[in-house]
Amino acid sequence: LSTVGEIDSSFVSEQTKGELNQSIPVVVNKLILDNYDLIVTLSGTSPHESAGYSGGLKIFFPGISGPTVIDLLHWAAVLVGIPSIIGSVDNPARKVINKGSSYIFEAIKAPVVSFNMLFEEGQESIIIPKGLYTGIGFEGFIKAYETTAEASSKIHIVYIEEPLKQAVQVMDFCYDEVWTAGKGSYKLQYPGVMAREGEIIIYAPHIQFFHSQKEMDWTMRSLGYHGKDYVINYLKKYPDTSRNVAAHVINVRGNAEYNPKNGEELFDFQVTLATGIPEDVCQRVGLGYRDPATIQKEDFEGPHKLWIEHGGKYLYKLKN
């Protein structure tokens, strides 16, 4: 890794509305700084909880920027909140990504070309190409990303008629841990999509753990899944806790009212795991449990219910 700059704390504070008041080092894999003839980047674009849309300059910052940057950027994004970021082309998190990437591009010696892929999934997980958007250099990256994101909004956002009381996200085998399968919750958190006290069910019988790395898995089990205010209070007691893990548990669990006097939380909706993780473990981390064998598609069809194939892939919004 090599440090090529630093995002000033005042800029970070401005973008997070005072929630985070510290600078962010601009660190990048040093291989990218070698004397190449050409650097080509490939990225897919769809709604993303920490960047608005994936792709573009995110491939550099935090894509190849090391754990410190990854932790801080995800933490900064969660302080802003999923509803303010996901599915928006221009947002505070993306501004921080662009700012950090500008330092990286100043240090790169070779010309850089961006290929932003756009695709959707058909029946039986068949990939259907929808577009390929390109750009050259820093400004070209931004323009290509913005064009791809606008196109993504037309195929990766699903509009529903009424708030949902129950939604089942059927997670494909590419999601092999709760760490990634958490997108099943993220993509249903746009304001108004879930009815008050509704339930998001992450259906993935093949998942056996929260994270494949034992240390990360242990941290997630120790912290549990809570709202932002609870986690901020927890970090005061345990400041060495990974900010990336902290961001993950908040993003999965969603918005909550927190009473610091008794530690109780009142959540907007319930998040339930129908996975290979035992019931007692789910309860200890603050998530609901359902036996995967009891989940039947026909039970989740009807008013205020939704059965979602290709779980975690599409962002849901209310019409109007």
Coordinates of C-alpha atoms in Angstrom, one line a residue:
L1 CA 0.0 0.0 0.0
S2 CA 1.1 3.6 -0.7
T3 CA -0.3 6.8 0.7
V4 CA -0.8 9.4 -2.0
G5 CA -2.8 12.1 -0.1
E6 CA -5.4 12.8 2.6
I7 CA -9.0 14.0 2.6
D8 CA -9.2 16.9 5.0
S9 CA -11.4 16.4 8.1
S10 CA -13.4 19.5 7.2
F11 CA -14.5 18.0 3.9
V12 CA -15.5 14.7 5.6
S13 CA -17.4 16.6 8.3
E14 CA -19.2 18.6 5.7
Q15 CA -20.3 15.5 3.8
T16 CA -21.4 13.7 6.9
K17 CA -23.1 16.7 8.4
G18 CA -20.8 16.7 11.4
E19 CA -21.2 13.0 12.2
L20 CA -17.6 12.2 11.4
N21 CA -14.8 14.7 12.1
Q22 CA -11.6 13.1 11.0
S23 CA -9.4 13.0 7.9
I24 CA -9.3 10.0 5.7
P25 CA -5.9 8.8 4.4
V26 CA -5.8 8.2 0.6
V27 CA -4.1 4.8 0.5
V28 CA -3.9 2.6 -2.6
N29 CA -2.2 -0.6 -3.7
K30 CA 1.2 0.5 -4.9
L31 CA 1.1 -1.7 -8.0
I32 CA -1.3 0.7 -9.6
L33 CA 1.5 3.4 -9.6
D34 CA 3.9 1.4 -11.8
N35 CA 4.9 2.4 -15.3
Y36 CA 2.2 0.7 -17.4
D37 CA 1.2 1.4 -21.0
L38 CA -2.4 1.3 -20.1
I39 CA -4.7 0.5 -17.1
V40 CA -8.1 -0.9 -17.8
T41 CA -10.8 -1.2 -15.1
L42 CA -13.9 -3.4 -15.2
S43 CA -16.9 -2.8 -12.9
G44 CA -20.5 -3.7 -12.7
T45 CA -23.1 -1.1 -11.8
S46 CA -26.2 -1.5 -9.6
P47 CA -27.7 0.4 -6.6
H48 CA -25.3 0.3 -3.7
E49 CA -25.9 1.1 0.0
S50 CA -22.5 2.8 0.6
A51 CA -21.9 4.6 -2.7
G52 CA -25.3 5.2 -4.4
Y53 CA -24.4 2.9 -7.2
S54 CA -21.4 0.6 -7.5
G55 CA -18.8 1.0 -10.2
G56 CA -16.8 4.0 -11.4
L57 CA -14.1 5.4 -9.1
K58 CA -15.2 3.1 -6.3
I59 CA -13.0 0.5 -7.9
F60 CA -9.9 2.5 -6.7
F61 CA -11.2 4.1 -3.5
P62 CA -11.9 2.1 -1.5
G63 CA -11.6 -0.8 -4.0
I64 CA -7.8 -1.3 -3.8
S65 CA -7.2 1.0 -0.8
G66 CA -6.7 -1.3 2.1
P67 CA -8.7 -2.0 5.3
T68 CA -8.4 1.4 7.0
V69 CA -10.0 3.3 4.1
I70 CA -12.6 0.6 3.6
D71 CA -13.6 0.8 7.3
L72 CA -13.8 4.6 7.3
L73 CA -15.7 5.0 4.1
H74 CA -18.3 2.4 5.1
W75 CA -18.6 4.1 8.5
A76 CA -19.0 7.5 7.0
A77 CA -21.7 6.2 4.7
V78 CA -23.7 4.5 7.5
L79 CA -23.6 7.8 9.4
V80 CA -25.2 9.5 6.5
G81 CA -27.7 6.6 6.2
I82 CA -28.8 4.1 3.5
P83 CA -32.0 6.0 2.5
S84 CA -29.9 9.1 1.7
I85 CA -27.4 7.2 -0.4
I86 CA -28.7 4.0 -2.1
G87 CA -30.0 4.5 -5.6
S88 CA -28.8 8.1 -5.8
V89 CA -26.2 9.1 -8.5
D90 CA -24.8 12.0 -6.5
N91 CA -24.5 11.8 -2.8
P92 CA -22.1 12.6 0.1
A93 CA -20.5 9.2 0.0
R94 CA -19.8 9.4 -3.7
K95 CA -18.3 12.9 -3.2
V96 CA -15.8 11.4 -0.7
I97 CA -15.0 8.6 -3.2
N98 CA -14.4 11.1 -6.0
K99 CA -12.2 13.3 -3.7
G100 CA -10.0 10.4 -2.6
S101 CA -9.7 9.1 -6.1
S102 CA -8.5 12.5 -7.4
Y103 CA -5.4 12.1 -5.4
I104 CA -4.9 8.6 -6.8
F105 CA -5.2 9.8 -10.4
E106 CA -2.6 12.5 -9.7
A107 CA -0.2 9.7 -8.7
I108 CA -1.0 7.3 -11.5
K109 CA 1.5 7.5 -14.4
A110 CA -0.4 5.5 -17.1
P111 CA -3.6 6.4 -19.0
V112 CA -6.7 4.8 -17.4
V113 CA -9.8 3.5 -19.2
S114 CA -13.1 2.7 -17.4
F115 CA -15.5 0.0 -18.6
N116 CA -18.8 0.1 -16.7
M117 CA -20.9 -3.0 -17.3
L118 CA -24.6 -3.0 -17.0
F119 CA -26.6 -6.2 -16.9
E120 CA -29.6 -7.9 -15.4
E121 CA -30.5 -11.5 -14.5
G122 CA -33.1 -13.5 -16.3
Q123 CA -34.6 -16.9 -15.5
E124 CA -32.2 -19.5 -14.0
S125 CA -29.6 -16.8 -13.4
I126 CA -28.9 -16.1 -17.1
I127 CA -27.0 -12.9 -17.4
I128 CA -28.5 -10.4 -19.9
P129 CA -26.0 -7.7 -21.1
K130 CA -27.7 -4.2 -21.2
G131 CA -24.8 -1.8 -21.8
L132 CA -21.1 -1.0 -21.6
Y133 CA -20.2 2.6 -20.8
T134 CA -16.6 3.8 -21.1
G135 CA -14.5 6.8 -20.0
I136 CA -10.9 7.9 -20.0
G137 CA -9.1 9.6 -17.1
F138 CA -10.6 11.1 -13.9
E139 CA -13.4 13.1 -15.5
G140 CA -14.2 10.4 -18.0
F141 CA -14.7 7.9 -15.1
I142 CA -17.2 10.2 -13.4
K143 CA -19.2 10.8 -16.6
A144 CA -19.2 7.1 -17.5
Y145 CA -20.3 6.2 -14.0
E146 CA -23.1 8.8 -14.0
T147 CA -24.4 7.6 -17.4
T148 CA -24.3 4.0 -16.2
A149 CA -26.0 4.7 -12.9
E150 CA -28.8 6.5 -14.7
A151 CA -29.3 3.5 -17.0
S152 CA -29.1 1.2 -13.9
S153 CA -32.0 3.1 -12.3
K154 CA -34.2 2.0 -15.1
I155 CA -33.6 -1.7 -14.7
H156 CA -32.4 -2.3 -11.2
I157 CA -35.2 -0.4 -9.3
V158 CA -38.5 -2.1 -8.8
Y159 CA -41.5 0.0 -8.0
I160 CA -44.3 -1.5 -5.7
E161 CA -47.8 -0.2 -5.1
E162 CA -48.0 -0.4 -1.3
P163 CA -45.8 -0.9 1.8
L164 CA -44.8 -4.5 2.6
K165 CA -45.7 -6.3 5.8
Q166 CA -43.6 -9.3 4.8
A167 CA -40.9 -9.7 2.2
V168 CA -38.7 -12.8 1.5
Q169 CA -35.4 -12.2 -0.2
V170 CA -34.2 -15.5 -1.7
M171 CA -30.4 -15.3 -1.7
D172 CA -28.4 -17.0 -4.4
F173 CA -25.4 -19.2 -3.6
C174 CA -23.1 -16.4 -4.5
Y175 CA -24.1 -15.0 -1.1
D176 CA -22.4 -17.5 1.2
E177 CA -22.4 -15.5 4.4
V178 CA -24.6 -13.0 6.2
W179 CA -21.9 -10.4 5.5
T180 CA -23.0 -10.3 1.8
A181 CA -26.5 -11.6 2.2
G182 CA -27.3 -8.5 4.2
K183 CA -28.0 -6.8 0.9
G184 CA -31.4 -8.6 1.2
S185 CA -32.2 -6.1 3.9
Y186 CA -30.4 -3.1 2.4
K187 CA -32.4 -3.1 -0.8
L188 CA -35.8 -2.9 1.0
Q189 CA -35.0 0.1 3.3
Y190 CA -36.0 2.9 1.0
P191 CA -38.5 5.1 2.9
G192 CA -42.0 3.7 2.9
V193 CA -41.2 0.3 1.3
M194 CA -41.5 -1.7 4.6
A195 CA -44.6 -1.1 6.7
R196 CA -44.1 -0.2 10.3
E197 CA -43.3 -3.5 12.2
G198 CA -43.0 -5.3 8.9
E199 CA -40.6 -8.3 8.4
I200 CA -37.7 -8.8 6.1
I201 CA -36.8 -12.5 5.8
I202 CA -33.4 -13.4 4.4
Y203 CA -33.9 -16.9 3.0
A204 CA -30.6 -18.8 2.5
P205 CA -30.5 -22.3 3.9
H206 CA -26.9 -22.7 2.6
I207 CA -25.5 -19.9 4.9
Q208 CA -23.8 -21.2 8.0
F209 CA -22.0 -18.2 9.5
F210 CA -22.0 -14.4 9.6
H211 CA -18.6 -14.1 8.1
S212 CA -16.1 -16.6 6.6
Q213 CA -13.2 -15.0 8.5
K214 CA -13.3 -16.2 12.1
E215 CA -12.2 -12.8 13.6
M216 CA -14.9 -10.9 11.7
D217 CA -17.5 -13.5 12.5
W218 CA -16.7 -13.2 16.2
T219 CA -16.9 -9.4 16.1
M220 CA -20.3 -9.5 14.5
R221 CA -21.6 -12.0 17.1
S222 CA -20.2 -9.9 19.9
L223 CA -21.6 -6.6 18.7
G224 CA -24.9 -8.0 17.4
Y225 CA -27.3 -6.3 15.0
H226 CA -28.4 -2.9 16.3
G227 CA -29.4 0.6 15.2
K228 CA -26.9 3.4 14.7
D229 CA -27.3 5.1 18.1
Y230 CA -26.8 1.8 20.0
V231 CA -23.7 1.0 18.0
I232 CA -22.2 4.5 18.5
N233 CA -22.6 4.0 22.2
Y234 CA -21.0 0.6 22.0
L235 CA -18.0 2.0 20.1
K236 CA -17.3 4.3 23.0
K237 CA -16.9 1.3 25.3
Y238 CA -15.0 -0.8 22.6
P239 CA -13.3 1.7 20.4
D240 CA -11.1 -0.9 18.6
T241 CA -14.2 -2.5 17.0
S242 CA -14.0 -2.6 13.2
R243 CA -16.0 0.3 11.8
N244 CA -16.7 -1.9 8.8
V245 CA -18.5 -4.4 11.0
A246 CA -20.2 -1.6 12.8
A247 CA -21.5 -0.3 9.5
H248 CA -22.7 -3.7 8.4
V249 CA -24.8 -4.5 11.5
I250 CA -26.5 -1.1 11.3
N251 CA -27.2 -1.4 7.6
V252 CA -28.8 -4.8 8.0
R253 CA -30.8 -4.0 11.1
G254 CA -32.2 -0.6 9.8
N255 CA -33.4 2.4 11.6
A256 CA -34.2 2.3 15.3
E257 CA -35.1 4.5 18.3
Y258 CA -32.6 4.0 21.1
N259 CA -33.1 4.6 24.8
P260 CA -29.6 5.1 26.4
K261 CA -31.0 4.8 29.9
N262 CA -32.1 1.2 29.6
G263 CA -30.4 0.2 26.3
E264 CA -33.7 -0.7 24.6
E265 CA -34.3 -0.2 20.9
L266 CA -37.5 0.2 18.9
F267 CA -37.0 -0.9 15.3
D268 CA -38.9 0.2 12.2
F269 CA -39.1 -3.4 11.0
Q270 CA -38.0 -6.9 11.9
V271 CA -35.1 -8.8 10.2
T272 CA -35.3 -12.6 10.2
L273 CA -32.8 -15.2 9.1
A274 CA -34.0 -18.4 7.5
T275 CA -30.5 -19.8 7.2
G276 CA -28.4 -22.6 8.6
I277 CA -27.6 -20.4 11.6
P278 CA -29.3 -21.9 14.8
E279 CA -32.2 -20.1 16.5
D280 CA -30.3 -19.4 19.7
V281 CA -27.5 -17.7 17.8
C282 CA -29.9 -15.5 15.9
Q283 CA -31.6 -14.5 19.1
R284 CA -28.3 -13.6 20.7
V285 CA -27.3 -11.2 17.9
G286 CA -30.8 -9.6 17.9
L287 CA -32.2 -11.1 14.7
G288 CA -35.3 -13.2 14.2
Y289 CA -35.2 -16.9 13.2
R290 CA -37.3 -19.0 11.0
D291 CA -36.7 -22.7 10.1
P292 CA -35.8 -22.6 6.3
A293 CA -37.9 -25.8 5.9
T294 CA -41.0 -23.9 6.8
I295 CA -40.6 -21.2 4.2
Q296 CA -43.0 -21.8 1.3
K297 CA -43.4 -19.4 -1.6
E298 CA -47.2 -19.6 -1.6
D299 CA -47.3 -18.2 1.9
F300 CA -45.8 -15.0 0.8
E301 CA -48.0 -14.1 -2.1
G302 CA -50.8 -11.7 -1.7
P303 CA -51.5 -8.1 -0.4
H304 CA -48.6 -6.5 1.4
K305 CA -46.4 -9.5 0.8
L306 CA -43.5 -10.1 -1.7
W307 CA -41.4 -13.2 -2.7
I308 CA -38.2 -11.9 -4.3
E309 CA -36.1 -14.2 -6.5
H310 CA -32.5 -13.1 -7.1
G311 CA -32.6 -11.6 -3.6
G312 CA -30.4 -8.5 -2.9
K313 CA -30.0 -7.6 -6.6
Y314 CA -32.7 -5.0 -7.0
L315 CA -33.7 -1.9 -5.1
Y316 CA -37.3 -1.5 -4.1
K317 CA -39.2 1.8 -4.0
L318 CA -42.8 2.9 -3.6
K319 CA -44.5 4.3 -6.7
N320 CA -45.2 8.1 -6.6

